[in-house]
N, CA and C atoms as an extended XYZ file, in Angstrom:
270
Properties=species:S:1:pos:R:3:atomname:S:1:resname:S:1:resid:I:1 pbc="F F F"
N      -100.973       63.065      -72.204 N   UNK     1
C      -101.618       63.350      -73.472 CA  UNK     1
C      -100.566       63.330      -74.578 C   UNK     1
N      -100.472       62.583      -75.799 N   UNK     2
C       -99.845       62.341      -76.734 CA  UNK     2
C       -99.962       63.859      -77.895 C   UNK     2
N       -98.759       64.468      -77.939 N   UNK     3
C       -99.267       66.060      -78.678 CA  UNK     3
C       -99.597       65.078      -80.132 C   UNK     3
N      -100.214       65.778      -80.813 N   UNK     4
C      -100.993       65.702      -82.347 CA  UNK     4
C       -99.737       66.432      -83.376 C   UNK     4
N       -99.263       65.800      -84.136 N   UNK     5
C       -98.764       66.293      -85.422 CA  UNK     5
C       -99.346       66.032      -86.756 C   UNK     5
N       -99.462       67.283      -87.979 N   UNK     6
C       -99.777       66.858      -88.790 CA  UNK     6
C       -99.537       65.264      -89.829 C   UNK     6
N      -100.111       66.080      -90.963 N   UNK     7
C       -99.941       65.194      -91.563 CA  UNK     7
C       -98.229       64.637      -91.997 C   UNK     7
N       -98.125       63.466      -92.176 N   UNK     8
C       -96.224       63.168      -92.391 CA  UNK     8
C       -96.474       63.329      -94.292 C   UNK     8
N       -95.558       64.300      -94.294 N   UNK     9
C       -94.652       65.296      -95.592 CA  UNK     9
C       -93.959       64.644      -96.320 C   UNK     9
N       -93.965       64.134      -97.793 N   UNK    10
C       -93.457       63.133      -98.606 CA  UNK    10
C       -92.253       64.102      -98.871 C   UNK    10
N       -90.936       63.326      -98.918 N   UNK    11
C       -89.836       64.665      -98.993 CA  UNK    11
C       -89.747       64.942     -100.121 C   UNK    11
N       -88.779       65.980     -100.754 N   UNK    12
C       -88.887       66.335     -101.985 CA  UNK    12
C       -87.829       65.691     -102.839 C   UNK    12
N       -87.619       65.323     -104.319 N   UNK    13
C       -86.452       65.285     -105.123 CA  UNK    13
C       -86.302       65.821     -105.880 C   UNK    13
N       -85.084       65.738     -106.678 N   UNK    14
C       -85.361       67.199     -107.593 CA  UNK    14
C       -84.828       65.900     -109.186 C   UNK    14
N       -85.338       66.159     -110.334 N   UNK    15
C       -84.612       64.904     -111.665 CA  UNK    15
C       -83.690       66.329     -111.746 C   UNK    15
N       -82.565       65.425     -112.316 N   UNK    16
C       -81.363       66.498     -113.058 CA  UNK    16
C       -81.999       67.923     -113.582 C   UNK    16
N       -82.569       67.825     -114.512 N   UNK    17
C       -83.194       68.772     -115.179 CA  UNK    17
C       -84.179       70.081     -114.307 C   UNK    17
N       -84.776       69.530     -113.455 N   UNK    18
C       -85.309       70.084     -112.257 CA  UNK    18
C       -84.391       71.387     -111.950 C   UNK    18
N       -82.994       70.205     -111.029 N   UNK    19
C       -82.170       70.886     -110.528 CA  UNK    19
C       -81.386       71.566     -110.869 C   UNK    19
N       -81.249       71.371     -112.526 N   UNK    20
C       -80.827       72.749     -113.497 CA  UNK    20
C       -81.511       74.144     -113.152 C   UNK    20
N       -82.994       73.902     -113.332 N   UNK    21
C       -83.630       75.131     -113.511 CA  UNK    21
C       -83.696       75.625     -111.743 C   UNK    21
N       -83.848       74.920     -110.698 N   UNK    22
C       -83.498       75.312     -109.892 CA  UNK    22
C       -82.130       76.294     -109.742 C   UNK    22
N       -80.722       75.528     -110.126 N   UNK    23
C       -79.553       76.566     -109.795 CA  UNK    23
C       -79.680       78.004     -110.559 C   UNK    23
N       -80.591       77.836     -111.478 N   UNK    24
C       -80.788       79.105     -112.430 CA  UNK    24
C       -82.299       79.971     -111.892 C   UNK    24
N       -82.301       79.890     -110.371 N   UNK    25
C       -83.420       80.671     -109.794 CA  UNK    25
C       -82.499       81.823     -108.888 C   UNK    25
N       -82.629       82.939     -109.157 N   UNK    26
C       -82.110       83.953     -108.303 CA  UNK    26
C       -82.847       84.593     -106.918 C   UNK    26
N       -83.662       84.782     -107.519 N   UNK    27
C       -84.663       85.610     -107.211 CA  UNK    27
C       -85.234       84.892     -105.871 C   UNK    27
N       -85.012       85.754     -104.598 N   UNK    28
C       -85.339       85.697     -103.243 CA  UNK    28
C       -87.213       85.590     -103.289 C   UNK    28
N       -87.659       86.326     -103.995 N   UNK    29
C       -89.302       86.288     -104.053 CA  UNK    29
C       -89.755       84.875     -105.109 C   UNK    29
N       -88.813       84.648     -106.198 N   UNK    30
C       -89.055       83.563     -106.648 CA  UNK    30
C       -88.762       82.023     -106.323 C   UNK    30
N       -87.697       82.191     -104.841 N   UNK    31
C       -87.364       81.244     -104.690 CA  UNK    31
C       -88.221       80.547     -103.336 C   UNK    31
N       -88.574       81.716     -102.448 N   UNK    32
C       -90.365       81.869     -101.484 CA  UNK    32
C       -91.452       81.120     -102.336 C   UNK    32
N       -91.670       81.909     -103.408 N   UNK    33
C       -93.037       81.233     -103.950 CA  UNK    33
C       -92.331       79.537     -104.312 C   UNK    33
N       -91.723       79.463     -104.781 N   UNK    34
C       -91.409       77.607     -104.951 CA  UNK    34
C       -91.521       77.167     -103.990 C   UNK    34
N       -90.919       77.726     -102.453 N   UNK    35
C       -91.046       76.853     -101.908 CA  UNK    35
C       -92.185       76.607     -101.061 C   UNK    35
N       -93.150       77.495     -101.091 N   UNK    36
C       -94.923       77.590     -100.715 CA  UNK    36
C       -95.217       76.238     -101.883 C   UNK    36
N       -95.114       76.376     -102.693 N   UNK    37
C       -95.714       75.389     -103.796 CA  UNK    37
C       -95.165       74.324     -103.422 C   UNK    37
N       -94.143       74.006     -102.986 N   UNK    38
C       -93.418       72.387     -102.633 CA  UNK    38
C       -93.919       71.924     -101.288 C   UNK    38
N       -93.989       72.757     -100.056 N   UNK    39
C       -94.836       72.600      -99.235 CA  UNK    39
C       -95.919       71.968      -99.591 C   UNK    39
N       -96.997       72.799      -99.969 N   UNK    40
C       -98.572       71.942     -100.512 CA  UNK    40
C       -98.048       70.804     -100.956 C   UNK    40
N       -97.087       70.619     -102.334 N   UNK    41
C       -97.456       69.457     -102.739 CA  UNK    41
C       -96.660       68.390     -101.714 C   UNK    41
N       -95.646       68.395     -100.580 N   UNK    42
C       -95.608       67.554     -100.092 CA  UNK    42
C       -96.385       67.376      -99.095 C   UNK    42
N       -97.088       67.832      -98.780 N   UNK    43
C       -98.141       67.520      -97.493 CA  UNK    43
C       -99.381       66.911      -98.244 C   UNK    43
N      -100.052       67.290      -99.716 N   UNK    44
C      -100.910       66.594     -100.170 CA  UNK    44
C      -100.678       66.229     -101.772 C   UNK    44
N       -99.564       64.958     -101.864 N   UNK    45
C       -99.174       64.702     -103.203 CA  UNK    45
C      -100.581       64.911     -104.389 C   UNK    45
N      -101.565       64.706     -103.960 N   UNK    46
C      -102.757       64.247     -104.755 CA  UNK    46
C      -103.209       65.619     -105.528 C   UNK    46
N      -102.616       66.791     -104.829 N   UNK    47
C      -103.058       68.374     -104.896 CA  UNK    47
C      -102.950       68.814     -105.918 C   UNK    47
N      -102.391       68.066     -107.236 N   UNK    48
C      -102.030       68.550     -108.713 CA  UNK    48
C      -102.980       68.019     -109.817 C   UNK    48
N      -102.921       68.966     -110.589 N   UNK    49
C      -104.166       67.628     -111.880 CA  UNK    49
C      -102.756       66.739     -112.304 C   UNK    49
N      -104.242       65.375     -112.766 N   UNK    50
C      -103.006       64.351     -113.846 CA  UNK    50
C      -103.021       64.685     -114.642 C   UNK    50
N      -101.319       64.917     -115.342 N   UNK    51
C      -101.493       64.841     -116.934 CA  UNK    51
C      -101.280       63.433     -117.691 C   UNK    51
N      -102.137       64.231     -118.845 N   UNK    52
C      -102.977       62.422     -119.610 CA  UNK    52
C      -101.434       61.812     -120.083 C   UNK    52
N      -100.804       60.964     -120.163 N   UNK    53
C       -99.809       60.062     -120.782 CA  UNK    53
C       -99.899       58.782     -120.940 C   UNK    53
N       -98.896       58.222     -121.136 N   UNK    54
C       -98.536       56.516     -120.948 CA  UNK    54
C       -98.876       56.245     -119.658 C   UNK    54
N       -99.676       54.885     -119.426 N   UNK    55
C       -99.633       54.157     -117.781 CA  UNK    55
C       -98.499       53.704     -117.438 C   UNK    55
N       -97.523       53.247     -118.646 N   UNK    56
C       -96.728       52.182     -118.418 CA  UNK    56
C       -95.033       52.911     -117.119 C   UNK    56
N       -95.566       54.249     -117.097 N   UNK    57
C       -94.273       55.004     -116.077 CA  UNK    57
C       -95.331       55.397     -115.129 C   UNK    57
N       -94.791       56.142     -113.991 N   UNK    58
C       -95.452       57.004     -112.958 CA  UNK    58
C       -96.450       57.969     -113.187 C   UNK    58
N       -97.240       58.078     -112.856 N   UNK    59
C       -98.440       59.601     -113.182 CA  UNK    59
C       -97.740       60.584     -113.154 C   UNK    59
N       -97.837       61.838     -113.601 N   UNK    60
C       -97.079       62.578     -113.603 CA  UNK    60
C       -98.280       63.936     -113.730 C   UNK    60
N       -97.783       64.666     -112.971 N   UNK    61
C       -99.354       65.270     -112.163 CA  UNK    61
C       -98.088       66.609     -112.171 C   UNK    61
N       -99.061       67.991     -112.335 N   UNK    62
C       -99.045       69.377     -112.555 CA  UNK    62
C       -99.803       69.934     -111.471 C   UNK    62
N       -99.059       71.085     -110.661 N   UNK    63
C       -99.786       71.436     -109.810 CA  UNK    63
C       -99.496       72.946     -110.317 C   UNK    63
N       -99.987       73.760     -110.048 N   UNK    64
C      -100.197       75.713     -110.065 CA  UNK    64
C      -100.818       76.056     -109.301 C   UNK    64
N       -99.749       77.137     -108.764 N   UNK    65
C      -100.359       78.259     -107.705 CA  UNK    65
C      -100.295       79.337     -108.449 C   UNK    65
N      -101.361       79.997     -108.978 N   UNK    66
C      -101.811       81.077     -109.589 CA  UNK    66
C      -101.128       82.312     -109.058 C   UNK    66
N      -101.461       82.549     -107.978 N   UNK    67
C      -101.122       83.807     -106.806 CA  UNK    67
C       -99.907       83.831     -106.925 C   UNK    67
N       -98.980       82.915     -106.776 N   UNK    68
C       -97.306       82.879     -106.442 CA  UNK    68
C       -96.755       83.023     -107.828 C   UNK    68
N       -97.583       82.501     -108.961 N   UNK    69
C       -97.351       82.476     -110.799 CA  UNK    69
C       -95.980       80.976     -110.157 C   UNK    69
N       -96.487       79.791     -109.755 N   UNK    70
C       -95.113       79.184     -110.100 CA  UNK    70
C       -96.244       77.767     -110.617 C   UNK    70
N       -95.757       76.344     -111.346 N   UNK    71
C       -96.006       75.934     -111.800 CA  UNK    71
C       -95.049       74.327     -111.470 C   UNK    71
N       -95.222       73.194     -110.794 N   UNK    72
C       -94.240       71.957     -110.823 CA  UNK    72
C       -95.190       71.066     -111.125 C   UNK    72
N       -93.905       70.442     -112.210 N   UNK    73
C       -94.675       69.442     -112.854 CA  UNK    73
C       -93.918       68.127     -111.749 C   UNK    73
N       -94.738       67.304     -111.353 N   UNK    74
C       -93.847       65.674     -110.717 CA  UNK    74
C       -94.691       64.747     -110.745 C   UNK    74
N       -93.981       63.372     -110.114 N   UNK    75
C       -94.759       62.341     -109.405 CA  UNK    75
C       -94.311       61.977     -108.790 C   UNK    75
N       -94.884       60.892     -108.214 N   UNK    76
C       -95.238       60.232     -106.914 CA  UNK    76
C       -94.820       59.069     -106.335 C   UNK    76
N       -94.098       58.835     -105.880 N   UNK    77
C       -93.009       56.969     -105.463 CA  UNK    77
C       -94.344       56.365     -105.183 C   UNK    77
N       -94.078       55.159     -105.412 N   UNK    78
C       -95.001       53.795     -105.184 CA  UNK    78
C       -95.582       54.349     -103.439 C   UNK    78
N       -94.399       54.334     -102.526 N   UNK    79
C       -95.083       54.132     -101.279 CA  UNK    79
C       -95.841       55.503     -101.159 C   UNK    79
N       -95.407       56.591     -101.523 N   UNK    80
C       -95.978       58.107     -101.491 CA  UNK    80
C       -95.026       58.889     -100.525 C   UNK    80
N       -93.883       58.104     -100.714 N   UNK    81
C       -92.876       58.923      -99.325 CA  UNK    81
C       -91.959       60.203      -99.832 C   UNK    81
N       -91.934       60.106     -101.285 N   UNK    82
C       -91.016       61.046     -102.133 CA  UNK    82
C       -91.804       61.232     -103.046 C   UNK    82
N       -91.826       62.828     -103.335 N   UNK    83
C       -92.489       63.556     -104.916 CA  UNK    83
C       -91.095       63.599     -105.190 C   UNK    83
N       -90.573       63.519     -106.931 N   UNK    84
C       -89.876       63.659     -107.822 CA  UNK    84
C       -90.653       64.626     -108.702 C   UNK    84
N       -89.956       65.758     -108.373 N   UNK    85
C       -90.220       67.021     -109.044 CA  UNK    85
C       -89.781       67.091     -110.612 C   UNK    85
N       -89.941       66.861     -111.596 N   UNK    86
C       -89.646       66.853     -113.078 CA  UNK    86
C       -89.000       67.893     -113.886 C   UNK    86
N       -90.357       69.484     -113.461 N   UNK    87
C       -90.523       70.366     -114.008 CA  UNK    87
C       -90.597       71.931     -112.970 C   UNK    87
N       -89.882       72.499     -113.090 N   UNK    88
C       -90.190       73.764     -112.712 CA  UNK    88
C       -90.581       75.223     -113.171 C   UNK    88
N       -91.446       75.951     -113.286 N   UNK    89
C       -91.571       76.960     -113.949 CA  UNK    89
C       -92.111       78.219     -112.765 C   UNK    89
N       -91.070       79.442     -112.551 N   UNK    90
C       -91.669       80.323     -111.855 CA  UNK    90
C       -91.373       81.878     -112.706 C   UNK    90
């Protein structure tokens, strides 16, 4: 019998700016809730609203988890194998 694994997990990236506000996260409870929120969105990139912009770059889609109060803004590589995280707010 072949075991069953989920779904395959688009990995994460972080843009410069991202990874600014990342090194400027202390907080052990704030740094849990991000990473509950990065989970979801790599297991279901689609899980964020679009925000309205230009077509002519990548969609660039907002996801919020209310409960955790955290907020990433990203998008999505052509194949769907990498989210590029933009925005962070927790």
């Amino acid at each position: 019998m072949t075991p069953q694994h989920g779904p395959r997990r688009a990995r994460i990236a972080f843009s410069d700016s991202a990874a600014k506000q990342l090194e400027n996260i202390t907080s052990e409870a704030e740094i849990h809730a991000l990473d509950r929120a990065l989970v979801v969105v790599s297991v279901d990139p689609d899980v964020g609203e679009p925000i309205p912009g230009d077509a002519a770059g990548p969609q660039l889609r907002q996801y919020t988890d209310d409960i955790e109060q955290v907020r990433v803004m990203y998008f999505v590589t052509a194949l769907r194998t990498v989210v590029v995280v933009a925005y962070i707010e927790v």
